[in-house]
Short mmCIF file of C-alpha atoms in Angstrom, two decimals:
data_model
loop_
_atom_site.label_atom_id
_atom_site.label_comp_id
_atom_site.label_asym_id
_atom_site.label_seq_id
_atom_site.Cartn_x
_atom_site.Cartn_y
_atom_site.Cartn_z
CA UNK A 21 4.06 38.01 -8.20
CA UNK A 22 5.79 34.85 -9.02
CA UNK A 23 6.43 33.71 -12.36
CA UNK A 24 6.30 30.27 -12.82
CA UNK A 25 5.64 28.39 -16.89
CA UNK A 26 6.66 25.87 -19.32
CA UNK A 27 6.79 24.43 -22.65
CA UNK A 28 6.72 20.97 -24.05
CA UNK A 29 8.89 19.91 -26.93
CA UNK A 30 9.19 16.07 -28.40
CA UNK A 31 10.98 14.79 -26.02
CA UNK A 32 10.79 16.78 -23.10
CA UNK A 33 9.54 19.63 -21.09
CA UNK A 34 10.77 23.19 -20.31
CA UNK A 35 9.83 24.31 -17.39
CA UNK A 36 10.87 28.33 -15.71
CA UNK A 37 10.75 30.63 -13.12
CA UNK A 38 11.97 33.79 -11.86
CA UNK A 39 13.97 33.63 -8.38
CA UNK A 40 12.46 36.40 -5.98
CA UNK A 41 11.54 35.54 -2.61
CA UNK A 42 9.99 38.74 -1.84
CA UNK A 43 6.56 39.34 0.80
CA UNK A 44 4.93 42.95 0.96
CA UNK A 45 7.85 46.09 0.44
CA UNK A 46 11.16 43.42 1.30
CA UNK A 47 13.03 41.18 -1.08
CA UNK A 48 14.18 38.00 1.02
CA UNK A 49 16.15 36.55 -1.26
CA UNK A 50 17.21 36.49 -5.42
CA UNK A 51 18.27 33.02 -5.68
CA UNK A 52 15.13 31.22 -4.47
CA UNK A 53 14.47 27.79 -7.05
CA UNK A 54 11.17 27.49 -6.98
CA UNK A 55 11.43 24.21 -9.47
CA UNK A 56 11.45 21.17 -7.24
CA UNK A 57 12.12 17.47 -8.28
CA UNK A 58 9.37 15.36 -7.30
CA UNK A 59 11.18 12.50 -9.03
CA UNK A 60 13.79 11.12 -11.20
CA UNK A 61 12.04 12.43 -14.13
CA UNK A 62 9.31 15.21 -13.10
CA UNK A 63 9.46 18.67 -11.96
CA UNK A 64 6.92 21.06 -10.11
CA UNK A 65 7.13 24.93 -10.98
CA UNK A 66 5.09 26.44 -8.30
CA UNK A 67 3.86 30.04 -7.49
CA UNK A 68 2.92 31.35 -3.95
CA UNK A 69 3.81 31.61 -0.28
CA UNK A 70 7.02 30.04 0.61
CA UNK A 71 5.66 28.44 3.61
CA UNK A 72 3.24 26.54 1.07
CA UNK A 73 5.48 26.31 -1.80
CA UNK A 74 8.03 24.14 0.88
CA UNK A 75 5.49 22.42 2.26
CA UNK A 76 3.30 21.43 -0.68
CA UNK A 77 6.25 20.49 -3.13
CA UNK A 78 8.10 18.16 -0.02
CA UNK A 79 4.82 16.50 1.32
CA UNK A 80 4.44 15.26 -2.92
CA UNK A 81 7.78 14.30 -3.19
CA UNK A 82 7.96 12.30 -0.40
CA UNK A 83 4.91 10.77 -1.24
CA UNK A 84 6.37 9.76 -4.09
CA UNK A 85 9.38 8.69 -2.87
CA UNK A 86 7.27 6.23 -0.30
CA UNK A 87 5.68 4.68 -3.17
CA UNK A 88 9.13 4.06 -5.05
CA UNK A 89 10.04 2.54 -1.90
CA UNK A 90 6.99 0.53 -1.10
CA UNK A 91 6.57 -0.74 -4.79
CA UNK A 92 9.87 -2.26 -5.56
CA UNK A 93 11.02 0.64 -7.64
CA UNK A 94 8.10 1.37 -9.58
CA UNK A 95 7.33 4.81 -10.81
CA UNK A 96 4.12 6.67 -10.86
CA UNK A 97 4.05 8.24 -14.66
CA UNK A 98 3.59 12.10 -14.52
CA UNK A 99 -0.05 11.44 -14.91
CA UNK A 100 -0.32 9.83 -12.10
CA UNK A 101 1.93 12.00 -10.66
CA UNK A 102 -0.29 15.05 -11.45
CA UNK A 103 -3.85 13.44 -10.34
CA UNK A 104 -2.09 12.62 -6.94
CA UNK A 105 -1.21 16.31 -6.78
CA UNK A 106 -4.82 17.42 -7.91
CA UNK A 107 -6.15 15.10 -5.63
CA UNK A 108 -4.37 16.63 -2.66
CA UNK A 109 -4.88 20.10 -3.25
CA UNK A 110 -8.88 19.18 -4.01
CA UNK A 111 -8.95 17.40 -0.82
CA UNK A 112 -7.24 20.20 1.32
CA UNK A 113 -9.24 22.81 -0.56
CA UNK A 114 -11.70 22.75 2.02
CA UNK A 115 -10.15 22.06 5.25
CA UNK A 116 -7.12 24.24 4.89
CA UNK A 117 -6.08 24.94 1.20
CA UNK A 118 -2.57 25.31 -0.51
CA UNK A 119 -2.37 28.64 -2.21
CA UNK A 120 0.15 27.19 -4.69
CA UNK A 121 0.35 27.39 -8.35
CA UNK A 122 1.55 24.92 -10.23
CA UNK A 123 3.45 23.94 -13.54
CA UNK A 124 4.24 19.78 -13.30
CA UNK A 125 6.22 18.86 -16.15
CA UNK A 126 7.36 15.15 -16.50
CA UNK A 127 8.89 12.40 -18.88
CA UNK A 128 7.04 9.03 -18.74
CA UNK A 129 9.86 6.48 -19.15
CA UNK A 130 7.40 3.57 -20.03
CA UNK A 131 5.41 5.04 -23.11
CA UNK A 132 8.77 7.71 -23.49
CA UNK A 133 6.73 10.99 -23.80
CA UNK A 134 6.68 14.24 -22.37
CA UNK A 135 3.71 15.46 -20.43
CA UNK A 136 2.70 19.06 -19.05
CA UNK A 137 0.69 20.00 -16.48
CA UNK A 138 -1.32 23.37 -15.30
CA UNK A 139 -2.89 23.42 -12.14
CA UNK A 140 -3.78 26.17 -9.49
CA UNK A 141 -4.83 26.09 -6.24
CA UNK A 142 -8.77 25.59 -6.14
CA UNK A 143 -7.12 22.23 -7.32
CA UNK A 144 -8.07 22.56 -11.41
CA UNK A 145 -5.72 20.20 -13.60
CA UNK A 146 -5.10 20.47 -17.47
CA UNK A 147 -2.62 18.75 -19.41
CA UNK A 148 -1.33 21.19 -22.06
CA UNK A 149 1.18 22.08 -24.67
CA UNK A 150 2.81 25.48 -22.69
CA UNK A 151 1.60 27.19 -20.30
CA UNK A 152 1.98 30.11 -17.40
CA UNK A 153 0.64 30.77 -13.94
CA UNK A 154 0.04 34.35 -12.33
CA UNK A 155 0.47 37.45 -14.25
CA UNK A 156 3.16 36.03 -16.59
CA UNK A 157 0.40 34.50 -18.18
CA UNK A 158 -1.15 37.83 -19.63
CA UNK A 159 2.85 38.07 -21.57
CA UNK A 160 4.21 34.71 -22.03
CA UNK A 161 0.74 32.88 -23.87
CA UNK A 162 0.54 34.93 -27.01
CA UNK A 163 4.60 34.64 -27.32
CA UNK A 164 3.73 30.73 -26.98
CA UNK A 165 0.52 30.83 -28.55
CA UNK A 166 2.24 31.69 -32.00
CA UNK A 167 5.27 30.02 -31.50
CA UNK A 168 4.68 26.43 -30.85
CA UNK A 169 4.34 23.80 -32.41
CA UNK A 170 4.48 20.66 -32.55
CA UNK A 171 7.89 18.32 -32.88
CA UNK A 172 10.11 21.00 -31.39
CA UNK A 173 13.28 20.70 -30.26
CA UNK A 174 15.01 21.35 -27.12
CA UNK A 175 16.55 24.10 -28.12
CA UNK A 176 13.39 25.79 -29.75
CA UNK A 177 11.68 25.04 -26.19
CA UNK A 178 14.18 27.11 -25.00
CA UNK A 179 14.62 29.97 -27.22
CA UNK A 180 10.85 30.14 -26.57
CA UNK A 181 10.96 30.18 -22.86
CA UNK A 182 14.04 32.90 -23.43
CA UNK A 183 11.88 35.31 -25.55
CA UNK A 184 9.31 34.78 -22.73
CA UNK A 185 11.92 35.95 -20.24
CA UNK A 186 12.70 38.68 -22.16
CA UNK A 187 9.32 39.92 -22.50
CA UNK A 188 9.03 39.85 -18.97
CA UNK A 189 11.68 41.89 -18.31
CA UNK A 190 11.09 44.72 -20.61
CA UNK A 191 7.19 44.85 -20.12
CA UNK A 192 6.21 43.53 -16.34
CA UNK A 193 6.33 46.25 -13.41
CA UNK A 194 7.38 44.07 -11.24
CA UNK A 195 11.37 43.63 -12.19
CA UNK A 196 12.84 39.56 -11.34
CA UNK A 197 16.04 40.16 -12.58
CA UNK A 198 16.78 36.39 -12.35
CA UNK A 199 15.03 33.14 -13.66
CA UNK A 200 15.87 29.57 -13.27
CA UNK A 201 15.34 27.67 -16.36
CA UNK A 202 15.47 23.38 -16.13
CA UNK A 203 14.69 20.93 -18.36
CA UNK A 204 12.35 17.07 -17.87
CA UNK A 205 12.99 14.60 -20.60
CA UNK A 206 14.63 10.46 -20.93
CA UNK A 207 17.88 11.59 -18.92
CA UNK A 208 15.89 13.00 -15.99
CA UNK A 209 15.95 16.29 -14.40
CA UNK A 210 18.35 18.84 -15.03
CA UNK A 211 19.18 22.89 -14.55
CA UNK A 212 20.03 24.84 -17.61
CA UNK A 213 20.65 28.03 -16.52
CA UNK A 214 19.94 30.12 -13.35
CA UNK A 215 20.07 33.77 -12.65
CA UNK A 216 21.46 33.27 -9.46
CA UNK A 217 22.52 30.10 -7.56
CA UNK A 218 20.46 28.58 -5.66
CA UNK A 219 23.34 26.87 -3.65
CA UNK A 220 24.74 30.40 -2.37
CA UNK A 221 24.27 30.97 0.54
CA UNK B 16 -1.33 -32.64 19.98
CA UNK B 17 -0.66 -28.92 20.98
CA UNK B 18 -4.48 -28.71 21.69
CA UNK B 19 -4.33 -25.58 23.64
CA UNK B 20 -3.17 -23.26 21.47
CA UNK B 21 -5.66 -24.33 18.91
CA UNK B 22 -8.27 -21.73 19.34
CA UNK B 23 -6.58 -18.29 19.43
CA UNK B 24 -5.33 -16.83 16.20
CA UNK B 25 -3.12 -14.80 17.67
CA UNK B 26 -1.13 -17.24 19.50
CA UNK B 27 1.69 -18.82 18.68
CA UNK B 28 2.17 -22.71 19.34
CA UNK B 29 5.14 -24.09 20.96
CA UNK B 30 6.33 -25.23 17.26
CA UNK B 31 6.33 -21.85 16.23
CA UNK B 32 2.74 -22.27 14.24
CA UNK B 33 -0.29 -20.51 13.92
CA UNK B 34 -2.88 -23.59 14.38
CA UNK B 35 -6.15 -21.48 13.27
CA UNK B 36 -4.30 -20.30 9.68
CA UNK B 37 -3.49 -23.66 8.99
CA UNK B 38 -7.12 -24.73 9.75
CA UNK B 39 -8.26 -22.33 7.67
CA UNK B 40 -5.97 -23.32 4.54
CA UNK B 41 -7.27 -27.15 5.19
CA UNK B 42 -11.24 -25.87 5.35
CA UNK B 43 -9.94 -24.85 1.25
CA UNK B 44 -8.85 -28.41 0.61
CA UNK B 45 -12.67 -29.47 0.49
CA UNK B 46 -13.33 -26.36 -2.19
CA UNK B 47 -13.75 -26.82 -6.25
CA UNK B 48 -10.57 -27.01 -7.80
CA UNK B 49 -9.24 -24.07 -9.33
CA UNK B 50 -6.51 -23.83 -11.67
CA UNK B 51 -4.34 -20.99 -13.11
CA UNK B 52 -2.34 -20.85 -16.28
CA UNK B 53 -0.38 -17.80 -17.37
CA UNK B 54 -0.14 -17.74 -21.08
CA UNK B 55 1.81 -15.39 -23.50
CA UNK B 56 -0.83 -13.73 -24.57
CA UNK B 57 -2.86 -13.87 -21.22
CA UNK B 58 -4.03 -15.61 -18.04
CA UNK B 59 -6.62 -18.51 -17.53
CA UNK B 60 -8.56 -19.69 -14.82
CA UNK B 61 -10.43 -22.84 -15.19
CA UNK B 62 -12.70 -23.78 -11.84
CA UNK B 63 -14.60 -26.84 -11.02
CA UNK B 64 -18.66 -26.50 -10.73
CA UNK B 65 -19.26 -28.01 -7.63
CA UNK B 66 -23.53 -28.72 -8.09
CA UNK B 67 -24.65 -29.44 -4.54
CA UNK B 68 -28.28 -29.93 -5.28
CA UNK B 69 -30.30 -30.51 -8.54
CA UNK B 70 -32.83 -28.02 -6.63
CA UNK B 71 -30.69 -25.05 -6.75
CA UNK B 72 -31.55 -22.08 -8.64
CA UNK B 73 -29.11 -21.86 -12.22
CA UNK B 74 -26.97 -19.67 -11.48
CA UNK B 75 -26.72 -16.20 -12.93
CA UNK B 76 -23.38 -15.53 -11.85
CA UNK B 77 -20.50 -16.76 -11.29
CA UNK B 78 -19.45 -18.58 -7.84
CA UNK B 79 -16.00 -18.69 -8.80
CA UNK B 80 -14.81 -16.08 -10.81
CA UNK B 81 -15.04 -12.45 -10.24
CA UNK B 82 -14.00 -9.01 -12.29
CA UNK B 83 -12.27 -6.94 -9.49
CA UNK B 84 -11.85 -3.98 -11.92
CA UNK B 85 -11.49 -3.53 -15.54
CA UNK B 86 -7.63 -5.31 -15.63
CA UNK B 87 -7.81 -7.65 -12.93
CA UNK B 88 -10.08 -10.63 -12.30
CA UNK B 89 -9.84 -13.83 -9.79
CA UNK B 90 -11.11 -17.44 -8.51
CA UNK B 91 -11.95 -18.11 -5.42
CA UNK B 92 -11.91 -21.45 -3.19
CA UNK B 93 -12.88 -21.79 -0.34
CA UNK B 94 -16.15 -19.96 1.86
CA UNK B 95 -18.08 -17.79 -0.72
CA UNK B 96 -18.85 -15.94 2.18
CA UNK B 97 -15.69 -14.93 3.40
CA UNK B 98 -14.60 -14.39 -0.22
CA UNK B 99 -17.34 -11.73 -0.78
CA UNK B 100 -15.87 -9.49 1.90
CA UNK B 101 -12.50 -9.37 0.37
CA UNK B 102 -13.57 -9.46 -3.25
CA UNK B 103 -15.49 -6.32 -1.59
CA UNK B 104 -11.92 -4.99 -0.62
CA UNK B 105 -10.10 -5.56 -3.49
CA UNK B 106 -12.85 -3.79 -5.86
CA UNK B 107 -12.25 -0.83 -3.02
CA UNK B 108 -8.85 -0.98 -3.25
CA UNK B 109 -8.68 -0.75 -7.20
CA UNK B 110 -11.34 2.07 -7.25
CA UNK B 111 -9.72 4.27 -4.71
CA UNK B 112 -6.38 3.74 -6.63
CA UNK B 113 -7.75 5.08 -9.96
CA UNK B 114 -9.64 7.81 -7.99
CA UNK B 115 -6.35 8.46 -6.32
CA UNK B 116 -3.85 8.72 -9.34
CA UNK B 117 -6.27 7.87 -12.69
CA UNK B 118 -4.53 4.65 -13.48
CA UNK B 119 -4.81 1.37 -13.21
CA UNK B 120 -3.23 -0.36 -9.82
CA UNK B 121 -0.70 -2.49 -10.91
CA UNK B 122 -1.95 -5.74 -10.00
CA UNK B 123 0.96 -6.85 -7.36
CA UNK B 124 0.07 -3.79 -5.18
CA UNK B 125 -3.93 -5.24 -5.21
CA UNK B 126 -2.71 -8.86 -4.70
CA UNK B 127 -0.94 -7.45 -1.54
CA UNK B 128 -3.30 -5.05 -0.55
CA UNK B 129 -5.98 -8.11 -0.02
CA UNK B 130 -2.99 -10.14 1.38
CA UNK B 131 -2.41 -7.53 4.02
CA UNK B 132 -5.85 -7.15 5.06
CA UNK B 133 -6.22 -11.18 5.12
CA UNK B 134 -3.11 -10.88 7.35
CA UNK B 135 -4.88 -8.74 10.12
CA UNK B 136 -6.49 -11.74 10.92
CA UNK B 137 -3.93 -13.47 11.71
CA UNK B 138 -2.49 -11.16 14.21
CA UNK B 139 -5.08 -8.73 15.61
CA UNK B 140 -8.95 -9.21 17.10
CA UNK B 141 -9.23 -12.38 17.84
CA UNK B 142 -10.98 -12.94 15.07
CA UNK B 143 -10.91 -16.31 12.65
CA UNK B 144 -9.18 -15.82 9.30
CA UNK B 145 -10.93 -16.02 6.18
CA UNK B 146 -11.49 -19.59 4.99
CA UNK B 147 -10.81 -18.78 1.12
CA UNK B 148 -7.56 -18.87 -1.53
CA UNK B 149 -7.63 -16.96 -4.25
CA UNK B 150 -6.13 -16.85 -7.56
CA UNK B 151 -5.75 -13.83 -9.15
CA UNK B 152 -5.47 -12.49 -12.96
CA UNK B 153 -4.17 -9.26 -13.98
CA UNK B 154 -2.80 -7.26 -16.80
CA UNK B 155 -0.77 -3.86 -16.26
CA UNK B 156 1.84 -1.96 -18.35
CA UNK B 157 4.71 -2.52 -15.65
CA UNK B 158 5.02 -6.59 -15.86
CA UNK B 159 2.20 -7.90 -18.44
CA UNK B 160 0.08 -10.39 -17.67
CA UNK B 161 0.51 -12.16 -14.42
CA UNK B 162 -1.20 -14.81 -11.70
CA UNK B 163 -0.89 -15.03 -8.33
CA UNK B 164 -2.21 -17.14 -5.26
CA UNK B 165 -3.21 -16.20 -1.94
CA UNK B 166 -3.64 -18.33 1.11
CA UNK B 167 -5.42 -17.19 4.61
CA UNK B 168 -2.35 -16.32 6.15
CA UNK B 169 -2.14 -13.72 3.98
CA UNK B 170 1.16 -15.26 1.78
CA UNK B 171 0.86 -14.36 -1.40
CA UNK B 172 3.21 -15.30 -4.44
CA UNK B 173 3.48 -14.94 -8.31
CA UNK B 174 2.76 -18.30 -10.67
CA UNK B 175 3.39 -19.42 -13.58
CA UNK B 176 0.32 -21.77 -13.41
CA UNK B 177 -1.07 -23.31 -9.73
CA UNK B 178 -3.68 -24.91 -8.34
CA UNK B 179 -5.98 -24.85 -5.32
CA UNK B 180 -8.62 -26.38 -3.87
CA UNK B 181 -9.30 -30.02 -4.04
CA UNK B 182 -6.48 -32.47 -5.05
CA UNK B 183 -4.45 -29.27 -5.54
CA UNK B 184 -0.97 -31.12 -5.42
CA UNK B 185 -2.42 -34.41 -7.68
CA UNK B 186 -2.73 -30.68 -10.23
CA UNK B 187 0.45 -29.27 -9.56
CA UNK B 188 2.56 -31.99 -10.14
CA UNK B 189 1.04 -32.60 -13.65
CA UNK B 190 1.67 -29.25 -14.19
CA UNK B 191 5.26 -29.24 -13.46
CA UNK B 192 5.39 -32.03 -15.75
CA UNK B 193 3.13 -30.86 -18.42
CA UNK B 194 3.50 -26.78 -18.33
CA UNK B 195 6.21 -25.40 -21.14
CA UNK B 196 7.26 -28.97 -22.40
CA UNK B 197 6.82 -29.73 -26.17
CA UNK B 198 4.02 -32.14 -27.10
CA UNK B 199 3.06 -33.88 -30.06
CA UNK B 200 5.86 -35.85 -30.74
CA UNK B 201 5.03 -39.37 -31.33
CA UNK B 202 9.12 -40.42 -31.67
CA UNK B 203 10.20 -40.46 -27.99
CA UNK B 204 13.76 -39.93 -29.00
CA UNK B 205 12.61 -36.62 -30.40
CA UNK B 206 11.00 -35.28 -27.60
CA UNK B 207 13.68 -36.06 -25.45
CA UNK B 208 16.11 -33.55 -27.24
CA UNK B 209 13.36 -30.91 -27.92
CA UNK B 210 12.28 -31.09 -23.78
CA UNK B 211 16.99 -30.66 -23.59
CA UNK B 212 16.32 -27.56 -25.87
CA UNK B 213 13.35 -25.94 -24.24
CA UNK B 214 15.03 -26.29 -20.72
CA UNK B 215 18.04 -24.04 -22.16
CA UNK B 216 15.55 -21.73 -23.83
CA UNK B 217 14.70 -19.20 -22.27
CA UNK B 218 11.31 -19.59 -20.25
CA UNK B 219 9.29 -17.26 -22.62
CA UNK B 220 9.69 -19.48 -25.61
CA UNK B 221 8.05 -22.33 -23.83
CA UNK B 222 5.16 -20.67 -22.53
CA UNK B 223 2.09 -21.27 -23.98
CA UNK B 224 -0.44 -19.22 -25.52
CA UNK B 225 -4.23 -19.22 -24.13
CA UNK B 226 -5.42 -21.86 -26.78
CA UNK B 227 -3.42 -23.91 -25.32
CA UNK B 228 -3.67 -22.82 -22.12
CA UNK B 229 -7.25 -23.58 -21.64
CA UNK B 230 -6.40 -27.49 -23.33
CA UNK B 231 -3.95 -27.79 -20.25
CA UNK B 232 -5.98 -26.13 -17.82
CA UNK B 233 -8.55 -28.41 -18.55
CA UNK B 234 -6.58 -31.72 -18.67
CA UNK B 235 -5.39 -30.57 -14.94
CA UNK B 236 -8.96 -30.41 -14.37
CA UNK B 237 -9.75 -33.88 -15.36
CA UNK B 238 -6.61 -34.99 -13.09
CA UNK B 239 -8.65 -33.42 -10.13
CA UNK B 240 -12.05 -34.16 -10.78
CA UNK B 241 -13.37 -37.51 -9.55
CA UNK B 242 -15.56 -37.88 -12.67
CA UNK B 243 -14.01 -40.05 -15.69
CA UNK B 244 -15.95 -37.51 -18.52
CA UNK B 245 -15.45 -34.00 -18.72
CA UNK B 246 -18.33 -31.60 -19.90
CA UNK B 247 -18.86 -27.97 -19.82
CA UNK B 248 -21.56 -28.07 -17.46
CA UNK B 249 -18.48 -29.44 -14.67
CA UNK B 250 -16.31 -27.00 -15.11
CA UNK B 251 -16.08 -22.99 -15.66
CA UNK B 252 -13.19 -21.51 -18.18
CA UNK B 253 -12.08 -17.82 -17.57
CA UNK B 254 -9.82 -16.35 -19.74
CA UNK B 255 -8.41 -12.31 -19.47
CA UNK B 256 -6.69 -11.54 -22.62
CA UNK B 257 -6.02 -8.19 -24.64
CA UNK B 258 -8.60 -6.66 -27.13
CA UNK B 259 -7.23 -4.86 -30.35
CA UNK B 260 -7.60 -1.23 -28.58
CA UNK B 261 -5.01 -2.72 -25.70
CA UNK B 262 -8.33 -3.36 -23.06
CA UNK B 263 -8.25 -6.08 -21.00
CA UNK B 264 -11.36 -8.84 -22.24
CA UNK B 265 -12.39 -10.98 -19.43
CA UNK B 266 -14.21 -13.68 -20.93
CA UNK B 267 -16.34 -16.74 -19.23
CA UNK B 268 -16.22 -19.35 -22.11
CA UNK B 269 -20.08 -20.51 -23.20
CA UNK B 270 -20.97 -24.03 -22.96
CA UNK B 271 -19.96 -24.39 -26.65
CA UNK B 272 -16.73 -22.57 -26.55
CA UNK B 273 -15.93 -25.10 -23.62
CA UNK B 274 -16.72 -28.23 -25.54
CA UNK B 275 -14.68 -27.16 -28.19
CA UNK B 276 -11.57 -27.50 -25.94
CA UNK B 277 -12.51 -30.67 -24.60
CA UNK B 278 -12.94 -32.03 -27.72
CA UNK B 279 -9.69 -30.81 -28.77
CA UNK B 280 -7.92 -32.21 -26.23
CA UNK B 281 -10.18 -36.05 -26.96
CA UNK B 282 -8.52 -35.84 -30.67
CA UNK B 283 -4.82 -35.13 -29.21
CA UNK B 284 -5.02 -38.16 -27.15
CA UNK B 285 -7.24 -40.45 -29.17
CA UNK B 286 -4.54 -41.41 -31.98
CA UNK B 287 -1.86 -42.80 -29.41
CA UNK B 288 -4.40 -45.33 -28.04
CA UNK B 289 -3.94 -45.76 -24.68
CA UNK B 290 -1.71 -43.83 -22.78
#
C-alpha cells in the first residue's frame, strides 16, 4: 500500500512518500518517514513491512558508514551505492529475502550528477529518469511520463512530484493523507515538506 | 645473536623484532631490481631480467610484471612462487570489489587488502611469510595515479618513485637526487637557482611526465645493474598510462621502444664528456 517515487532534475533528485504505517484493518502511525539517509548525499525511498523497511535501510547505511570509516573518508558514489544494495537483496533473495521496495536517489560529488535508482525486492536494479514503486506506479508514470524532461529544475521536480501527490489523493482508494517529500543534490540531503512530523512523538 | 627466537614467526625477540619478517625482506635483497616512478601523466615500472640459464625457455610472459585488473598493475621481487599466491589474491580482491559495488577498487584499499593478508603471516599459523615485495601501479578517480611498495611484513606505503630488490638503496639515493630536479643545464650557476625554485614549487610542477620517467627509471637501472651497457634484452619497461576514452593502457615496452630510451638517455650524457 505504500507509496514510495522520485524524479531526477539537473542537479538533483526528488524523491517521495506517503507516511502511513498501517498492517491489515489498523493505522499505526501517520508520521512514519519512510526516506532514510544512507549517506551524506543519497537517500532510500522504500515500500514494505516495517520490520524490513528498518532493518534493510540500517544494515545499508551502516555498511556504508563502515566503509567511510575504514577508507579514510571516501565515499561510495550512488552507483556503487545501489549495486551494494542490489547485491544484498540478490544474495538474501534466496535464503531469507527483504520484501522491500526501493527508490535510491543520490548526488555523486566526484563527477557532480544526480543518479536514480528503481529496485524491488527479487533484487532487479534500473537506473532511471522518475520512477514509482507499488500501486502509485499505475498514477504517478503517465503524470511523469509526459512531464519530464530533461534539464529541469528543482522546482519543476517538485511541482511534478506535487501533481503526483495530488493525483493520488483524488484517484487511489486507499487515502495517505500525508507525504514526505526530500530532496538529494551538491548540498546533501534535505526534507522539503512533510505531512506530518516525523519527530512527534 | 638472539638465535632462539629465530624460527617462530609469531614470536617476538627480546629486541622487540620479528626475526623471520626480516629474513624474509633480506631473501628480496638477492631479487632483480625493480624500480617505480610516478609520473604526471602515469606510473612506470622498470624491472631487471635476471637470465639464469641460456637453456631456459623465452619467456611468454612476464616474470615481473603483472595486470591485477583493468586499473591496477605491479612488479614483483622476490619468490615468484610466493608472489603467484598473492597476485592470486589481489586479482580476487579487485574482482569481488567490482562484483560487489560495479566499480573499480580504489587502488589503496587493494594495496592494503594484499598487505593485510601478507600480515597474517606474521602473526597467525606458524607459517613463514611470503618472501616477495611488490610495487604496485594504479589509477582511480579518487587520487590519480599512484605507486606503492609492500614488504613481507605486510607495511605498505605510497611513493613517489622507490626501489627494491638488489642494490635497492645504491637506487634510491640517486633518486632522491635525481627525481623532480631540473636537468639540462650546462651553466652550474643556473641550475643552482632553478633546483632553489623547484624546491619552493609546489611538488606537482616538478614531477615528471612518463617520457621522462622511463629515461630516469632506466638510468636507476644502470646504477643497480652490475653490467656497464644497458640493452633491452636486461631490462623490462612497464608503463600504465591513460588512453583517450579515460582507460587505463598497461603497456610492456617492445625491444625497440626500449632502445629508444636508452639511446635517449646515451645522447643526454654524451655532449658533457665525462661526467
Amino acid at each position: 500500500m505504500d507509496t514510495v517515487f522520485g524524479v531526477e532534475f539537473d542537479g538533483g533528485v526528488i524523491l517521495a512518500s506517503d507516511q502511513t504505517n498501517a498492517r491489515s484493518i489498523l493505522t499505526y502511525q501517520t508520521n512514519l518517514d519512510k526516506i532514510t539517509e544512507l549517506s551524506s548525499h543519497s537517500a532510500m525511498g522504500i515500500s514494505g513491512p516495517n520490520a524490513d523497511l528498518v532493518n534493510f535501510s540500517e544494515y545499508i547505511s551502516k555498511n556504508l558508514a563502515l566503509y567511510e570509516l575504514s577508507n579514510d573518508g571516501l565515499k561510495l558514489s550512488p552507483h556503487a551505492q545501489a549495486n551494494f544494495c542490489r547485491g544484498e537483496l540478490a544474495t538474501a533473495l534466496r535464503k531469507g529475502p527483504y520484501q522491500v521496495n526501493i527508490m535510491l536517489g543520490g548526488y555523486d560529488t566526484v563527477k557532480g550528477e544526480a543518479s536514480l535508482y528503481w529496485m524491488d525486492y527479487l533484487a532487479a536494479l534500473a537506473k532511471v529518469n522518475y520512477g514509482a514503486q507499488g500501486y502509485a506506479s499505475s498514477f504517478c508514470l503517465s503524470i511523469m511520463d509526459r512531464d519530464w524532461k530533461e534539464g529541469l529544475t528543482c522546482d519543476e521536480a517538485v511541482g511534478i512530484v506535487e501533481k503526483c501527490i495530488k493525483e493520488l489523493q483524488v484517484r487511489f482508494l486507499i487515502a495517505q493523507p500525508n507525504f514526505i517529500i526530500k530532496v538529494v543534490d551538491k548540498d546533501g540531503v534535505r526534507t522539503l515538506k512533510f505531512g506530518a512530523d516525523p519527530a512527534d512523538n | 645473536m638472539a638465535r632462539r627466537y629465530d624460527s617462530s614467526t609469531t614470536t617476538f625477540s627480546p629486541e622487540g623484532r620479528l626475526h623471520q619478517v626480516e629474513y624474509a625482506i633480506e631473501a628480496i635483497n638477492n631479487a632483480g631490481t625493480c624500480v617505480g616512478i610516478l609520473a604526471k601523466d602515469g606510473v612506470v615500472m622498470a624491472s631487471e631480467k635476471k637470465v639464469t640459464s641460456s637453456l631456459l625457455a623465452p619467456a611468454k610472459s612476464s616474470e615481473k610484471t603483472y595486470k591485477l585488473c583493468q586499473h591496477a598493475a605491479c612488479n614483483v621481487a622476490g619468490l615468484t612462487a610466493d608472489a603467484n599466491i598473492l597476485i592470486d589474491q589481489a586479482r580476487l580482491r579487485a574482482g569481488r570489489y567490482a562484483y560487489q559495488y560495479c566499480e573499480a577498487i580504489p587502488v589503496e584499499q587493494l594495496v592494503e587488502h594484499v598487505c593485510n593478508y601478507k600480515q597474517a603471516y606474521t602473526q597467525y599459523g606458524g607459517l613463514r611469510p611470503f618472501g616477495v615485495a611488490f610495487l604496485f601501479a594504479g589509477y582511480d578517480t579518487h587520487y590519480g595515479f599512484q605507486l606503492y611498495q609492500s614488504d613481507p611484513s605486510g607495511n605498505y606505503s605510497g611513493w613517489k618513485a622507490t626501489v627494491i630488490g638488489a642494490n635497492n638503496q645504491a637506487g634510491k639515493s640517486f633518486l632522491k637526487n635525481e627525481y623532480g630536479a631540473k636537468k639540462e643545464d650546462e651553466d652550474e650557476k643556473m641550475k643552482g637557482e632553478e633546483e632553489e625554485k623547484s624546491a619552493e614549487e609546489a611538488p606537482e610542477a616538478s614531477m615528471p611526465d612518463v617520457q621522462e620517467a622511463l629515461r630516469l627509471a632506466v638510468k636507476v637501472l644502470n646504477k643497480t645493474m652490475d653490467a656497464t651497457a644497458s640493452s633491452p634484452d636486461k631490462m623490462e619497461l612497464f608503463c600504465m598510462t591513460l588512453d583517450d576514452d579515460g582507460e587505463c593502457s598497461h603497456k610492456i615496452l617492445s625491444a625497440d621502444e626500449a632502445q629508444k630510451v636508452i639511446d635517449e638517455i646515451e645522447a643526454e650524457t654524451a655532449p658533457s664528456g665525462d661526467s
